[in-house]
mmCIF file of C-alpha atoms in Angstrom:
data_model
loop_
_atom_site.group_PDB
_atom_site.id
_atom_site.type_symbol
_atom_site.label_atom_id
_atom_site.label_comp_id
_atom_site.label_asym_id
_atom_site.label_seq_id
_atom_site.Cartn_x
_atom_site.Cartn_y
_atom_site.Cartn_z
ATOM 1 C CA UNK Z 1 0.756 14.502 -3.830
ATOM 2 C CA UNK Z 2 0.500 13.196 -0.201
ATOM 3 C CA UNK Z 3 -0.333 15.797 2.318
ATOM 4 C CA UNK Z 4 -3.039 17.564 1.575
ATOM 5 C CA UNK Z 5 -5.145 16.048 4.139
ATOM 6 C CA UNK Z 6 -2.300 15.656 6.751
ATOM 7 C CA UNK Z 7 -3.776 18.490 9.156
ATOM 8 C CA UNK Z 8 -7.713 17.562 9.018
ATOM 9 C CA UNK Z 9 -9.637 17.891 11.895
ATOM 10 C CA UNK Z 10 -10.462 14.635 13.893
ATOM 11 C CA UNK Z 11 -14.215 13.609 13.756
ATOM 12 C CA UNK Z 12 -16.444 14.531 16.549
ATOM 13 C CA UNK Z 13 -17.364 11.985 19.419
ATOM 14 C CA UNK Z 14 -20.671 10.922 17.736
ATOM 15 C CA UNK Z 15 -19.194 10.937 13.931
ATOM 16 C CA UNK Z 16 -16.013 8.680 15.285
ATOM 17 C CA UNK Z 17 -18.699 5.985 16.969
ATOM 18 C CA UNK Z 18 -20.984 6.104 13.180
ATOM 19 C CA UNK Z 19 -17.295 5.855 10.956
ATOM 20 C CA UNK Z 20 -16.252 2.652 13.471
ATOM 21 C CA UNK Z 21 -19.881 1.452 12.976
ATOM 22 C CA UNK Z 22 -19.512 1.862 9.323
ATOM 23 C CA UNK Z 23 -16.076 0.067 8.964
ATOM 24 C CA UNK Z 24 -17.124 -3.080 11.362
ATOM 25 C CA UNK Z 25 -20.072 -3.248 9.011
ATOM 26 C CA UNK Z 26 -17.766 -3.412 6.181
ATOM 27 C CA UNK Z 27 -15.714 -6.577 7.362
ATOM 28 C CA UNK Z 28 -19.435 -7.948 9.098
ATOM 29 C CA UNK Z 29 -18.604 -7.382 12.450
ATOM 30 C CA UNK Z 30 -21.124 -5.630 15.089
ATOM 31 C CA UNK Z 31 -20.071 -2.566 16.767
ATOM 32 C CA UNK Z 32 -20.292 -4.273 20.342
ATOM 33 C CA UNK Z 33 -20.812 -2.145 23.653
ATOM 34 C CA UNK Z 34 -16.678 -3.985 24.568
ATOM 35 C CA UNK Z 35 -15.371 -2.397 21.059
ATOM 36 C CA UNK Z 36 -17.174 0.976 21.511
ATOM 37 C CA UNK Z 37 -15.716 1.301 25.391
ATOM 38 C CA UNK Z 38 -12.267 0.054 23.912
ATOM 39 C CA UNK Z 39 -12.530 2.902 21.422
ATOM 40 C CA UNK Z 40 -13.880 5.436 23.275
ATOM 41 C CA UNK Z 41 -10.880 4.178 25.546
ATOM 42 C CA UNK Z 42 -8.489 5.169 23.000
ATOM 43 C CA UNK Z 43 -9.817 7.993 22.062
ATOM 44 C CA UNK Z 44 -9.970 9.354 25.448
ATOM 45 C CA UNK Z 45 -6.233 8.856 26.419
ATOM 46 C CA UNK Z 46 -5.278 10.246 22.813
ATOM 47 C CA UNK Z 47 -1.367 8.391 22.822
ATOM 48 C CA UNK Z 48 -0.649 4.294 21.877
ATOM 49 C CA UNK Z 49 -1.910 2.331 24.796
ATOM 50 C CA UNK Z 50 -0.739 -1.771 25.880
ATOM 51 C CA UNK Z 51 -2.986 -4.885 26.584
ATOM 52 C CA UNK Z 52 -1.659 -4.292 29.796
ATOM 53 C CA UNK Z 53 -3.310 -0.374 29.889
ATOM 54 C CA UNK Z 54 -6.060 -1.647 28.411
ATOM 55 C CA UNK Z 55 -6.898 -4.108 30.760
ATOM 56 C CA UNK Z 56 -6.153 -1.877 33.729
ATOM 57 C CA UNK Z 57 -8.490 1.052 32.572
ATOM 58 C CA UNK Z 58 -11.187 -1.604 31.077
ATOM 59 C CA UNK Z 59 -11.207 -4.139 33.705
ATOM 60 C CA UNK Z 60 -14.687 -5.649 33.051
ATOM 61 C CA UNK Z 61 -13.249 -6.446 29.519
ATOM 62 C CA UNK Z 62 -12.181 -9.892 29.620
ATOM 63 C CA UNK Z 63 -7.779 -10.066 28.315
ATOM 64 C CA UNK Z 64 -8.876 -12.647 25.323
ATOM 65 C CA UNK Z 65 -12.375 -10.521 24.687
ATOM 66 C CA UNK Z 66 -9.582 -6.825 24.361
ATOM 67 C CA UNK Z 67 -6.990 -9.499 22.133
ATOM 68 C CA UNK Z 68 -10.111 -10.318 19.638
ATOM 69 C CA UNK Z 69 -11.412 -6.228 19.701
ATOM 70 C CA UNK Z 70 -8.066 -5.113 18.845
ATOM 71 C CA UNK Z 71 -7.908 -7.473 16.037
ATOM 72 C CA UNK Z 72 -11.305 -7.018 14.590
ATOM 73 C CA UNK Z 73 -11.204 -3.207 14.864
ATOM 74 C CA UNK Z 74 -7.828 -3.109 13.605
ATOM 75 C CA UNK Z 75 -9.420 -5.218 10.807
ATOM 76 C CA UNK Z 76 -11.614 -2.432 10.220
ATOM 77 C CA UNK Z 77 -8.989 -0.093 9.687
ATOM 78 C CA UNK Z 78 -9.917 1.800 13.477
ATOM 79 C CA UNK Z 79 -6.826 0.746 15.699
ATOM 80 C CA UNK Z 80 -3.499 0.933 14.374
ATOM 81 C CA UNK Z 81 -1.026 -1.130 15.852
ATOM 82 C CA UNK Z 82 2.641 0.207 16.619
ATOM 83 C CA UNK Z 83 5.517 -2.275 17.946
ATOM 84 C CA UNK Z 84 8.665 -1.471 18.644
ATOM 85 C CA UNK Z 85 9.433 -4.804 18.950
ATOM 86 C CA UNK Z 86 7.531 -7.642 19.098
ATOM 87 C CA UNK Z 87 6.580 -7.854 22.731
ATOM 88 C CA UNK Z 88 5.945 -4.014 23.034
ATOM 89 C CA UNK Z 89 3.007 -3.851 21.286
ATOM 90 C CA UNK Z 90 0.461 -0.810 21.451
ATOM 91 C CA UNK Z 91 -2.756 0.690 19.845
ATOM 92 C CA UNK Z 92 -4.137 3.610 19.008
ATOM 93 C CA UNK Z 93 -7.190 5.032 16.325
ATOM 94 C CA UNK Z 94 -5.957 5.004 13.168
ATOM 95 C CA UNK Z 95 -4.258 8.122 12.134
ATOM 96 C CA UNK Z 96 -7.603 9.283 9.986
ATOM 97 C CA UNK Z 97 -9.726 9.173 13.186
ATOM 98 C CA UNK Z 98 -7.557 11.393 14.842
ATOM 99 C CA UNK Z 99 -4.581 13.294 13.688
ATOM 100 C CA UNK Z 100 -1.448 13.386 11.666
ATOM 101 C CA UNK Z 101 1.583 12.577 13.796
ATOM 102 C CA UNK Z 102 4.647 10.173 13.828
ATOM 103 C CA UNK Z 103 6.348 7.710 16.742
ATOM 104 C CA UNK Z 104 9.104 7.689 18.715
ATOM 105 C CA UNK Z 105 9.487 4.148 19.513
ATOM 106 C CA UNK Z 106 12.381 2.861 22.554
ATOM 107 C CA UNK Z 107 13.491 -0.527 21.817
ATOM 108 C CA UNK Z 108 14.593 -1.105 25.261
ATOM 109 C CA UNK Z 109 11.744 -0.374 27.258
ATOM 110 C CA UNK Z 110 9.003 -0.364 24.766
ATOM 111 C CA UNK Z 111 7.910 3.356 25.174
ATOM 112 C CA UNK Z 112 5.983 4.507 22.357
ATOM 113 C CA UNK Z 113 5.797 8.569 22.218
ATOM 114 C CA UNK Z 114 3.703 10.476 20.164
ATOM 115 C CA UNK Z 115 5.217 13.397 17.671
ATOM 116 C CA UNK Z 116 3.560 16.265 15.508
ATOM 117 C CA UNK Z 117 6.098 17.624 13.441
ATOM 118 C CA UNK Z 118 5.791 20.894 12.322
ATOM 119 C CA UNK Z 119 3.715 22.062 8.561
ATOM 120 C CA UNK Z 120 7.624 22.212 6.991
ATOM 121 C CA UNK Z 121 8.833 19.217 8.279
ATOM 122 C CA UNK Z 122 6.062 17.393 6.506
ATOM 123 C CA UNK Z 123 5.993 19.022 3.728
ATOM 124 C CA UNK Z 124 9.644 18.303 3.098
ATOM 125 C CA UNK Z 125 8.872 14.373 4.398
ATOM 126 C CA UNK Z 126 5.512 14.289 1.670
ATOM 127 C CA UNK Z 127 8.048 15.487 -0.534
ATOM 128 C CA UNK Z 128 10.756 13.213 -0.514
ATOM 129 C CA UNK Z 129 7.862 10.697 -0.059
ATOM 130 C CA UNK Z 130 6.118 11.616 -3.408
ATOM 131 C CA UNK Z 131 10.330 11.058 -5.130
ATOM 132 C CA UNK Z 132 10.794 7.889 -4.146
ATOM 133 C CA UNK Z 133 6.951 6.919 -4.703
ATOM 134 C CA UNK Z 134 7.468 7.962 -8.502
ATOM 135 C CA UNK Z 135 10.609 6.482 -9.040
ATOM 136 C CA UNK Z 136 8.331 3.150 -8.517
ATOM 137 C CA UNK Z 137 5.539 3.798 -10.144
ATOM 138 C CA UNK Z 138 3.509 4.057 -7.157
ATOM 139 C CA UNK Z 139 1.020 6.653 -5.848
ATOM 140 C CA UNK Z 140 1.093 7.181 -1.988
ATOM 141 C CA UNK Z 141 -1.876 8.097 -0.116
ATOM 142 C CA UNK Z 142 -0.260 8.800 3.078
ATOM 143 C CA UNK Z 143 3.023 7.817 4.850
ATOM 144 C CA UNK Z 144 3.966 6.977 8.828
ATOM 145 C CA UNK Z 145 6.791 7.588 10.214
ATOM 146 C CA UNK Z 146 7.810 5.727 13.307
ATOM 147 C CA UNK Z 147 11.436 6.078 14.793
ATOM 148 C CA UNK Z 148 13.435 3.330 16.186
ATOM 149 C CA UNK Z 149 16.124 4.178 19.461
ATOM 150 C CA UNK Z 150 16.273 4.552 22.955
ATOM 151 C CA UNK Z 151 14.333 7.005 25.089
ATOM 152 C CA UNK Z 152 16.143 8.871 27.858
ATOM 153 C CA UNK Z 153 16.170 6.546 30.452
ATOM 154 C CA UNK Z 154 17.051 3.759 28.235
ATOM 155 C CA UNK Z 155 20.396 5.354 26.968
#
């Protein structure tokens, strides 16, 4: 059953930087000083961040050079990208690097926030998760969660 792992505790500073190391390794790709400050980037601001952010808090990263990172370490399973639409993309460590949570995603504006449900919410979600995972002969691993509407100043 899914869940079991849900609440782990994120890695430390120096254990994230050897697990990204390990996973560019994996797909052949060096862990470059411009992917290491893009992850200790996200890391440091903790919620889904743009291009735009990105290149605002990283200016000595060149756009295309942040485009390629993002690719490559999302290649690596490190960044997880989250649209709620197509041109409101952002990126964030992947959900093992970090924490369990779920997205609140405005389709207007593009606002992405961040949500940790409660132990019985997800329980009851890694439930219902586990039904219809059986029902197709499937076994999950894990599940995300990421909820379409409009934030507050969208409505």
């Amino acid at each position: 059953m899914i869940g079991a792992s849900l609440f782990a505790t994120p890695p430390s500073e120096e254990s994230l930087h050897d697990l990204v190391e390990v996973r560019l390794r994996r797909i052949d790709q060096r862990y470059t000083p411009g992917r290491r400050a893009m992850v200790e980037l996200l890391d440091s601001l903790g919620h889904p961040v743009s291009i735009s952010d990105i290149a605002v808090k990283l200016p000595d990263i060149p756009r295309s050079s942040a485009y390629r990172h993002l690719v490559d370490l999302q290649s690596a399973g490190v960044v997880r990208r989250i649209a709620a639409s197509d041109e409101f993309a952002r990126f964030e460590l992947a959900e093992d690097l970090t924490e369990h949570h779920h997205h609140l995603l405005c389709t207007v504006c593009g606002q992405v926030n961040d949500v940790t449900p409660t132990p019985a919410f997800e329980r009851i979600v890694a439930k219902m998760v586990q039904e219809l995972a059986v029902r197709q002969d499937f076994y999950p691993t894990s599940h995300a969660l990421d909820i379409m509407g409009h934030c507050s100043k969208c409505r």
